[in-house]
Amino acid sequence: MKVTFLGTGTSQGVPVIACDCPVCSSLDYRDKRLRSSIHLEIEGKSLVVDTGPDFRQQMIREKIHHLDAVLFTHEHKDHTGGLDDIRSYNFLQKKDMPIYGTKKVLNQIKREFAYIFEEVRYPGVPSVITHEIVNEPFSAEGIQVVPIQVLHYRLPVFGFRFGDFTYITDAKYIDDTELEKIKGTKVLVLNALQQSHHLSHFTLEEAIQLVHLIKPELAYFTHISHRLGTHQEVEKTLPPNIHLAFDGLKISI
């Protein structure tokens, strides 16, 4: 399995518009963060988790010429806003794009991209096949996926486990039943928004504590805001098996 971090930023990305803080002013490429998303190459399949507003830019940057399916963690705009750009894959592959999400997520997508689902559709709009998922293991184009339900404040959000790799973003709380699904994973990705308390995201310290509880071989933090600090500064403070992810980072599992 090969995982590429398409984006590692929070909803506003980094740099934030009109901000001149040290992080937003940094010249380090690792401090330039598009909205959070990953691409997986697994068992010959090409999957993306979330299509944020930067989806087009991310896929061009990584030269991803084929896409088999999209999985959605939840319905917030920074995770769905780029869905329209899957039409390039429709044209190239001459088929509808399978998308996977909860009923609530799919309903939100149907409202936000109503033109995709019109009975009489405008020529050239994206074509999708929707697959409703619940909190049970499922197959996405032949790839086995275990959903992990977390809470983003009061909003249920899915993380996903693919074999020895687990990806969780936009989490503030994970109950014991869901934690059991994660245990034994070799590589864990968690959100770590900032240093100070936040209503709906893990702080850096909370994310580190959760890694110590789950005990993966390696952990990476994502969904990072400009309030966390520069990549170089924060990376120095982390335990040896924990790292900040950055846009374009590729890992093999």
PDB file of C-alpha atoms in Angstrom:
ATOM      1  CA  MET A   1       0.000   0.000   0.000  1.00  0.00           C
ATOM      2  CA  LYS A   2       1.214   3.495  -0.871  1.00  0.00           C
ATOM      3  CA  VAL A   3      -0.344   6.544   0.772  1.00  0.00           C
ATOM      4  CA  THR A   4       0.103  10.100  -0.473  1.00  0.00           C
ATOM      5  CA  PHE A   5      -0.952  13.060   1.651  1.00  0.00           C
ATOM      6  CA  LEU A   6      -2.730  15.264  -0.869  1.00  0.00           C
ATOM      7  CA  GLY A   7      -3.360  17.922   1.768  1.00  0.00           C
ATOM      8  CA  THR A   8      -2.681  18.279   5.493  1.00  0.00           C
ATOM      9  CA  GLY A   9      -4.285  21.610   6.360  1.00  0.00           C
ATOM     10  CA  THR A  10      -7.425  22.555   8.205  1.00  0.00           C
ATOM     11  CA  SER A  11     -10.512  24.184   6.660  1.00  0.00           C
ATOM     12  CA  GLN A  12      -8.778  27.482   5.834  1.00  0.00           C
ATOM     13  CA  GLY A  13      -5.544  25.893   4.653  1.00  0.00           C
ATOM     14  CA  VAL A  14      -2.102  27.314   5.423  1.00  0.00           C
ATOM     15  CA  PRO A  15      -1.258  30.103   4.790  1.00  0.00           C
ATOM     16  CA  VAL A  16      -4.551  31.629   5.855  1.00  0.00           C
ATOM     17  CA  ILE A  17      -5.849  34.496   3.720  1.00  0.00           C
ATOM     18  CA  ALA A  18      -4.538  37.870   4.963  1.00  0.00           C
ATOM     19  CA  CYS A  19      -2.507  36.339   7.818  1.00  0.00           C
ATOM     20  CA  ASP A  20       1.144  37.280   8.292  1.00  0.00           C
ATOM     21  CA  CYS A  21       1.922  35.115  11.344  1.00  0.00           C
ATOM     22  CA  PRO A  22       5.265  33.247  11.367  1.00  0.00           C
ATOM     23  CA  VAL A  23       3.661  30.039  10.056  1.00  0.00           C
ATOM     24  CA  CYS A  24       1.753  31.716   7.241  1.00  0.00           C
ATOM     25  CA  SER A  25       4.887  33.714   6.344  1.00  0.00           C
ATOM     26  CA  SER A  26       7.155  30.645   6.418  1.00  0.00           C
ATOM     27  CA  LEU A  27       9.151  29.793   3.305  1.00  0.00           C
ATOM     28  CA  ASP A  28       9.306  26.106   4.270  1.00  0.00           C
ATOM     29  CA  TYR A  29       7.282  24.089   1.723  1.00  0.00           C
ATOM     30  CA  ARG A  30       6.086  21.868   4.589  1.00  0.00           C
ATOM     31  CA  ASP A  31       4.164  24.851   6.004  1.00  0.00           C
ATOM     32  CA  LYS A  32       2.086  25.191   2.820  1.00  0.00           C
ATOM     33  CA  ARG A  33      -0.974  23.070   3.570  1.00  0.00           C
ATOM     34  CA  LEU A  34      -3.938  22.425   1.279  1.00  0.00           C
ATOM     35  CA  ARG A  35      -7.159  20.997   2.703  1.00  0.00           C
ATOM     36  CA  SER A  36      -6.851  17.488   4.147  1.00  0.00           C
ATOM     37  CA  SER A  37      -7.120  14.482   1.863  1.00  0.00           C
ATOM     38  CA  ILE A  38      -5.191  11.304   1.019  1.00  0.00           C
ATOM     39  CA  HIS A  39      -4.686   9.078  -2.004  1.00  0.00           C
ATOM     40  CA  LEU A  40      -4.181   5.337  -1.639  1.00  0.00           C
ATOM     41  CA  GLU A  41      -2.724   2.849  -4.084  1.00  0.00           C
ATOM     42  CA  ILE A  42      -3.763  -0.535  -2.759  1.00  0.00           C
ATOM     43  CA  GLU A  43      -4.159  -3.917  -4.452  1.00  0.00           C
ATOM     44  CA  GLY A  44      -4.083  -2.268  -7.862  1.00  0.00           C
ATOM     45  CA  LYS A  45      -6.798   0.240  -6.988  1.00  0.00           C
ATOM     46  CA  SER A  46      -6.616   4.030  -6.741  1.00  0.00           C
ATOM     47  CA  LEU A  47      -8.735   5.573  -3.971  1.00  0.00           C
ATOM     48  CA  VAL A  48      -9.120   9.070  -2.553  1.00  0.00           C
ATOM     49  CA  VAL A  49     -10.463   9.942   0.884  1.00  0.00           C
ATOM     50  CA  ASP A  50     -12.273  13.316   0.637  1.00  0.00           C
ATOM     51  CA  THR A  51     -12.362  15.781  -2.247  1.00  0.00           C
ATOM     52  CA  GLY A  52     -11.753  19.167  -0.664  1.00  0.00           C
ATOM     53  CA  PRO A  53     -11.708  22.513  -2.497  1.00  0.00           C
ATOM     54  CA  ASP A  54      -8.087  21.857  -3.559  1.00  0.00           C
ATOM     55  CA  PHE A  55      -8.812  18.464  -5.158  1.00  0.00           C
ATOM     56  CA  ARG A  56      -7.984  19.537  -8.718  1.00  0.00           C
ATOM     57  CA  GLN A  57      -4.677  21.100  -7.717  1.00  0.00           C
ATOM     58  CA  GLN A  58      -3.728  18.079  -5.601  1.00  0.00           C
ATOM     59  CA  MET A  59      -4.426  15.504  -8.301  1.00  0.00           C
ATOM     60  CA  ILE A  60      -2.512  17.497 -10.923  1.00  0.00           C
ATOM     61  CA  ARG A  61       0.445  17.953  -8.564  1.00  0.00           C
ATOM     62  CA  GLU A  62       0.639  14.215  -7.851  1.00  0.00           C
ATOM     63  CA  LYS A  63       0.019  13.234 -11.490  1.00  0.00           C
ATOM     64  CA  ILE A  64      -2.779  10.835 -10.541  1.00  0.00           C
ATOM     65  CA  HIS A  65      -4.167   9.701 -13.908  1.00  0.00           C
ATOM     66  CA  HIS A  66      -6.626   7.083 -12.704  1.00  0.00           C
ATOM     67  CA  LEU A  67      -9.158   7.044  -9.869  1.00  0.00           C
ATOM     68  CA  ASP A  68     -11.390   4.112  -8.933  1.00  0.00           C
ATOM     69  CA  ALA A  69     -13.457   5.564  -6.068  1.00  0.00           C
ATOM     70  CA  VAL A  70     -13.880   8.342  -3.509  1.00  0.00           C
ATOM     71  CA  LEU A  71     -14.626   7.802   0.195  1.00  0.00           C
ATOM     72  CA  PHE A  72     -16.017  10.639   2.303  1.00  0.00           C
ATOM     73  CA  THR A  73     -15.344  11.077   6.010  1.00  0.00           C
ATOM     74  CA  HIS A  74     -18.100  13.651   6.516  1.00  0.00           C
ATOM     75  CA  GLU A  75     -20.067  16.408   4.830  1.00  0.00           C
ATOM     76  CA  HIS A  76     -18.120  19.576   5.659  1.00  0.00           C
ATOM     77  CA  LYS A  77     -17.167  21.748   2.682  1.00  0.00           C
ATOM     78  CA  ASP A  78     -13.414  21.368   3.206  1.00  0.00           C
ATOM     79  CA  HIS A  79     -13.894  17.633   2.585  1.00  0.00           C
ATOM     80  CA  THR A  80     -16.444  17.688  -0.261  1.00  0.00           C
ATOM     81  CA  GLY A  81     -16.019  20.988  -2.103  1.00  0.00           C
ATOM     82  CA  GLY A  82     -13.927  19.665  -5.015  1.00  0.00           C
ATOM     83  CA  LEU A  83     -16.225  16.835  -6.072  1.00  0.00           C
ATOM     84  CA  ASP A  84     -17.086  18.508  -9.381  1.00  0.00           C
ATOM     85  CA  ASP A  85     -13.553  17.881 -10.634  1.00  0.00           C
ATOM     86  CA  ILE A  86     -13.992  14.121 -10.699  1.00  0.00           C
ATOM     87  CA  ARG A  87     -15.546  14.701 -14.129  1.00  0.00           C
ATOM     88  CA  SER A  88     -12.068  14.616 -15.661  1.00  0.00           C
ATOM     89  CA  TYR A  89     -11.882  10.976 -14.566  1.00  0.00           C
ATOM     90  CA  ASN A  90     -15.381  10.360 -15.926  1.00  0.00           C
ATOM     91  CA  PHE A  91     -14.225  11.555 -19.350  1.00  0.00           C
ATOM     92  CA  LEU A  92     -10.930   9.643 -19.278  1.00  0.00           C
ATOM     93  CA  GLN A  93     -12.289   6.392 -17.842  1.00  0.00           C
ATOM     94  CA  LYS A  94     -15.699   6.557 -19.555  1.00  0.00           C
ATOM     95  CA  LYS A  95     -17.549   5.442 -16.439  1.00  0.00           C
ATOM     96  CA  ASP A  96     -19.371   6.792 -13.424  1.00  0.00           C
ATOM     97  CA  MET A  97     -17.318   7.463 -10.292  1.00  0.00           C
ATOM     98  CA  PRO A  98     -18.295   5.372  -7.235  1.00  0.00           C
ATOM     99  CA  ILE A  99     -18.567   7.535  -4.110  1.00  0.00           C
ATOM    100  CA  TYR A 100     -18.987   6.154  -0.590  1.00  0.00           C
ATOM    101  CA  GLY A 101     -20.501   7.977   2.369  1.00  0.00           C
ATOM    102  CA  THR A 102     -23.142   7.845   5.063  1.00  0.00           C
ATOM    103  CA  LYS A 103     -26.730   8.725   4.220  1.00  0.00           C
ATOM    104  CA  LYS A 104     -26.223  12.159   5.754  1.00  0.00           C
ATOM    105  CA  VAL A 105     -23.077  12.777   3.705  1.00  0.00           C
ATOM    106  CA  LEU A 106     -24.687  11.636   0.458  1.00  0.00           C
ATOM    107  CA  ASN A 107     -27.774  13.772   1.107  1.00  0.00           C
ATOM    108  CA  GLN A 108     -25.558  16.806   1.664  1.00  0.00           C
ATOM    109  CA  ILE A 109     -23.693  16.095  -1.581  1.00  0.00           C
ATOM    110  CA  LYS A 110     -27.005  15.785  -3.419  1.00  0.00           C
ATOM    111  CA  ARG A 111     -28.008  19.234  -2.148  1.00  0.00           C
ATOM    112  CA  GLU A 112     -24.643  20.861  -2.747  1.00  0.00           C
ATOM    113  CA  PHE A 113     -24.174  19.348  -6.214  1.00  0.00           C
ATOM    114  CA  ALA A 114     -27.827  19.076  -7.198  1.00  0.00           C
ATOM    115  CA  TYR A 115     -27.008  19.448 -10.904  1.00  0.00           C
ATOM    116  CA  ILE A 116     -25.178  16.102 -10.827  1.00  0.00           C
ATOM    117  CA  PHE A 117     -28.386  14.340  -9.832  1.00  0.00           C
ATOM    118  CA  GLU A 118     -30.937  16.090 -12.083  1.00  0.00           C
ATOM    119  CA  GLU A 119     -33.192  13.811 -14.101  1.00  0.00           C
ATOM    120  CA  VAL A 120     -32.244  15.744 -17.233  1.00  0.00           C
ATOM    121  CA  ARG A 121     -28.579  16.560 -16.769  1.00  0.00           C
ATOM    122  CA  TYR A 122     -26.560  19.297 -18.432  1.00  0.00           C
ATOM    123  CA  PRO A 123     -23.928  17.802 -20.769  1.00  0.00           C
ATOM    124  CA  GLY A 124     -20.498  17.362 -19.179  1.00  0.00           C
ATOM    125  CA  VAL A 125     -21.468  17.386 -15.507  1.00  0.00           C
ATOM    126  CA  PRO A 126     -19.874  14.742 -13.261  1.00  0.00           C
ATOM    127  CA  SER A 127     -21.333  11.236 -13.133  1.00  0.00           C
ATOM    128  CA  VAL A 128     -21.365   9.302  -9.870  1.00  0.00           C
ATOM    129  CA  ILE A 129     -22.712   6.107  -8.383  1.00  0.00           C
ATOM    130  CA  THR A 130     -23.563   6.572  -4.704  1.00  0.00           C
ATOM    131  CA  HIS A 131     -22.915   3.860  -2.127  1.00  0.00           C
ATOM    132  CA  GLU A 132     -24.371   4.397   1.332  1.00  0.00           C
ATOM    133  CA  ILE A 133     -22.179   3.101   4.147  1.00  0.00           C
ATOM    134  CA  VAL A 134     -22.899   2.501   7.824  1.00  0.00           C
ATOM    135  CA  ASN A 135     -20.662   1.674  10.753  1.00  0.00           C
ATOM    136  CA  GLU A 136     -19.837  -1.798   9.477  1.00  0.00           C
ATOM    137  CA  PRO A 137     -16.977  -3.095   7.290  1.00  0.00           C
ATOM    138  CA  PHE A 138     -17.585  -2.630   3.568  1.00  0.00           C
ATOM    139  CA  SER A 139     -15.908  -3.165   0.209  1.00  0.00           C
ATOM    140  CA  ALA A 140     -14.933  -0.171  -1.927  1.00  0.00           C
ATOM    141  CA  GLU A 141     -14.223  -1.461  -5.427  1.00  0.00           C
ATOM    142  CA  GLY A 142     -12.921  -4.695  -3.936  1.00  0.00           C
ATOM    143  CA  ILE A 143     -10.874  -3.055  -1.172  1.00  0.00           C
ATOM    144  CA  GLN A 144     -11.932  -3.988   2.361  1.00  0.00           C
ATOM    145  CA  VAL A 145     -12.522  -0.966   4.576  1.00  0.00           C
ATOM    146  CA  VAL A 146     -13.344  -0.747   8.288  1.00  0.00           C
ATOM    147  CA  PRO A 147     -15.098   2.502   9.247  1.00  0.00           C
ATOM    148  CA  ILE A 148     -14.276   4.040  12.623  1.00  0.00           C
ATOM    149  CA  GLN A 149     -16.866   6.430  13.992  1.00  0.00           C
ATOM    150  CA  VAL A 150     -15.477   9.430  15.858  1.00  0.00           C
ATOM    151  CA  LEU A 151     -17.070  12.653  17.059  1.00  0.00           C
ATOM    152  CA  HIS A 152     -16.221  16.052  15.584  1.00  0.00           C
ATOM    153  CA  TYR A 153     -17.839  17.978  18.460  1.00  0.00           C
ATOM    154  CA  ARG A 154     -21.332  16.425  18.100  1.00  0.00           C
ATOM    155  CA  LEU A 155     -21.030  15.437  14.445  1.00  0.00           C
ATOM    156  CA  PRO A 156     -20.354  11.764  13.695  1.00  0.00           C
ATOM    157  CA  VAL A 157     -17.402  11.428  11.319  1.00  0.00           C
ATOM    158  CA  PHE A 158     -15.864   8.305   9.820  1.00  0.00           C
ATOM    159  CA  GLY A 159     -12.210   7.427   9.922  1.00  0.00           C
ATOM    160  CA  PHE A 160     -11.179   4.469   7.782  1.00  0.00           C
ATOM    161  CA  ARG A 161      -8.895   1.494   8.353  1.00  0.00           C
ATOM    162  CA  PHE A 162      -7.305  -0.205   5.336  1.00  0.00           C
ATOM    163  CA  GLY A 163      -5.381  -3.231   6.587  1.00  0.00           C
ATOM    164  CA  ASP A 164      -2.500  -1.945   8.710  1.00  0.00           C
ATOM    165  CA  PHE A 165      -3.219   1.724   7.945  1.00  0.00           C
ATOM    166  CA  THR A 166      -5.788   3.895   9.746  1.00  0.00           C
ATOM    167  CA  TYR A 167      -6.781   7.439   8.746  1.00  0.00           C
ATOM    168  CA  ILE A 168      -8.757   9.659  11.125  1.00  0.00           C
ATOM    169  CA  THR A 169      -9.419  13.348  10.665  1.00  0.00           C
ATOM    170  CA  ASP A 170     -11.763  15.877  12.315  1.00  0.00           C
ATOM    171  CA  ALA A 171     -11.957  13.995  15.605  1.00  0.00           C
ATOM    172  CA  LYS A 172     -12.332  15.184  19.178  1.00  0.00           C
ATOM    173  CA  TYR A 173     -13.561  11.973  20.824  1.00  0.00           C
ATOM    174  CA  ILE A 174     -13.310   8.239  20.081  1.00  0.00           C
ATOM    175  CA  ASP A 175     -15.149   5.799  22.327  1.00  0.00           C
ATOM    176  CA  ASP A 176     -13.706   2.495  23.526  1.00  0.00           C
ATOM    177  CA  THR A 177     -15.594   0.342  21.007  1.00  0.00           C
ATOM    178  CA  GLU A 178     -14.205   2.325  18.098  1.00  0.00           C
ATOM    179  CA  LEU A 179     -10.715   2.412  19.626  1.00  0.00           C
ATOM    180  CA  GLU A 180     -10.667  -1.376  19.560  1.00  0.00           C
ATOM    181  CA  LYS A 181     -10.997  -1.243  15.760  1.00  0.00           C
ATOM    182  CA  ILE A 182      -7.801   0.807  15.533  1.00  0.00           C
ATOM    183  CA  LYS A 183      -5.604  -1.273  17.795  1.00  0.00           C
ATOM    184  CA  GLY A 184      -2.977  -3.339  15.974  1.00  0.00           C
ATOM    185  CA  THR A 185      -2.695  -0.827  13.140  1.00  0.00           C
ATOM    186  CA  LYS A 186       0.910  -0.213  12.109  1.00  0.00           C
ATOM    187  CA  VAL A 187       0.511   3.317  10.767  1.00  0.00           C
ATOM    188  CA  LEU A 188      -1.983   5.751  12.289  1.00  0.00           C
ATOM    189  CA  VAL A 189      -2.950   9.189  11.001  1.00  0.00           C
ATOM    190  CA  LEU A 190      -4.728  11.579  13.390  1.00  0.00           C
ATOM    191  CA  ASN A 191      -5.763  15.202  13.334  1.00  0.00           C
ATOM    192  CA  ALA A 192      -3.781  17.602  15.528  1.00  0.00           C
ATOM    193  CA  LEU A 193      -5.181  21.058  14.928  1.00  0.00           C
ATOM    194  CA  GLN A 194      -3.296  23.348  17.296  1.00  0.00           C
ATOM    195  CA  GLN A 195      -1.609  23.679  20.686  1.00  0.00           C
ATOM    196  CA  SER A 196      -4.540  25.141  22.647  1.00  0.00           C
ATOM    197  CA  HIS A 197      -7.951  23.626  23.424  1.00  0.00           C
ATOM    198  CA  HIS A 198     -10.424  23.335  20.570  1.00  0.00           C
ATOM    199  CA  LEU A 199     -14.096  22.397  20.635  1.00  0.00           C
ATOM    200  CA  SER A 200     -14.065  19.865  17.809  1.00  0.00           C
ATOM    201  CA  HIS A 201     -10.462  18.811  17.101  1.00  0.00           C
ATOM    202  CA  PHE A 202      -7.677  17.075  18.990  1.00  0.00           C
ATOM    203  CA  THR A 203      -4.930  19.349  20.187  1.00  0.00           C
ATOM    204  CA  LEU A 204      -1.323  18.306  19.666  1.00  0.00           C
ATOM    205  CA  GLU A 205      -1.091  16.961  23.216  1.00  0.00           C
ATOM    206  CA  GLU A 206      -4.383  15.051  22.946  1.00  0.00           C
ATOM    207  CA  ALA A 207      -3.255  13.465  19.677  1.00  0.00           C
ATOM    208  CA  ILE A 208       0.080  12.421  21.221  1.00  0.00           C
ATOM    209  CA  GLN A 209      -1.724  10.856  24.195  1.00  0.00           C
ATOM    210  CA  LEU A 210      -3.972   8.878  21.844  1.00  0.00           C
ATOM    211  CA  VAL A 211      -0.969   7.576  19.910  1.00  0.00           C
ATOM    212  CA  HIS A 212       0.575   6.380  23.192  1.00  0.00           C
ATOM    213  CA  LEU A 213      -2.699   4.584  23.978  1.00  0.00           C
ATOM    214  CA  ILE A 214      -3.059   2.882  20.582  1.00  0.00           C
ATOM    215  CA  LYS A 215       0.674   2.140  20.170  1.00  0.00           C
ATOM    216  CA  PRO A 216       1.102   2.040  16.384  1.00  0.00           C
ATOM    217  CA  GLU A 217       4.582   1.617  14.960  1.00  0.00           C
ATOM    218  CA  LEU A 218       4.320   5.044  13.326  1.00  0.00           C
ATOM    219  CA  ALA A 219       1.916   7.958  13.585  1.00  0.00           C
ATOM    220  CA  TYR A 220       1.427  11.060  11.456  1.00  0.00           C
ATOM    221  CA  PHE A 221      -0.561  14.168  12.315  1.00  0.00           C
ATOM    222  CA  THR A 222      -2.702  16.019   9.783  1.00  0.00           C
ATOM    223  CA  HIS A 223      -5.523  18.607   9.563  1.00  0.00           C
ATOM    224  CA  ILE A 224      -3.051  21.157  10.934  1.00  0.00           C
ATOM    225  CA  SER A 225      -3.757  24.860  11.407  1.00  0.00           C
ATOM    226  CA  HIS A 226      -1.368  27.794  11.440  1.00  0.00           C
ATOM    227  CA  ARG A 227      -1.814  27.888  15.223  1.00  0.00           C
ATOM    228  CA  LEU A 228       0.151  24.669  15.711  1.00  0.00           C
ATOM    229  CA  GLY A 229       3.530  26.214  14.874  1.00  0.00           C
ATOM    230  CA  THR A 230       5.997  25.732  12.054  1.00  0.00           C
ATOM    231  CA  HIS A 231       6.696  22.222  10.853  1.00  0.00           C
ATOM    232  CA  GLN A 232      10.362  22.478  11.783  1.00  0.00           C
ATOM    233  CA  GLU A 233       9.684  23.690  15.342  1.00  0.00           C
ATOM    234  CA  VAL A 234       6.932  21.208  16.166  1.00  0.00           C
ATOM    235  CA  GLU A 235       8.660  18.185  14.619  1.00  0.00           C
ATOM    236  CA  LYS A 236      11.578  18.640  17.029  1.00  0.00           C
ATOM    237  CA  THR A 237       9.256  18.216  20.026  1.00  0.00           C
ATOM    238  CA  LEU A 238       7.627  14.944  18.942  1.00  0.00           C
ATOM    239  CA  PRO A 239       8.470  11.404  20.080  1.00  0.00           C
ATOM    240  CA  PRO A 240      10.595   9.393  17.604  1.00  0.00           C
ATOM    241  CA  ASN A 241       7.662   7.441  16.149  1.00  0.00           C
ATOM    242  CA  ILE A 242       5.397  10.485  15.624  1.00  0.00           C
ATOM    243  CA  HIS A 243       5.723  12.980  12.772  1.00  0.00           C
ATOM    244  CA  LEU A 244       3.842  15.868  11.243  1.00  0.00           C
ATOM    245  CA  ALA A 245       2.591  14.948   7.802  1.00  0.00           C
ATOM    246  CA  PHE A 246       3.025  17.471   5.007  1.00  0.00           C
ATOM    247  CA  ASP A 247       1.555  17.921   1.558  1.00  0.00           C
ATOM    248  CA  GLY A 248       3.066  15.473  -0.916  1.00  0.00           C
ATOM    249  CA  LEU A 249       4.450  13.122   1.736  1.00  0.00           C
ATOM    250  CA  LYS A 250       4.394   9.506   0.530  1.00  0.00           C
ATOM    251  CA  ILE A 251       4.559   6.482   2.795  1.00  0.00           C
ATOM    252  CA  SER A 252       4.572   2.759   2.005  1.00  0.00           C
ATOM    253  CA  ILE A 253       2.968   0.216   4.332  1.00  0.00           C
TER     254      ILE A 253
END
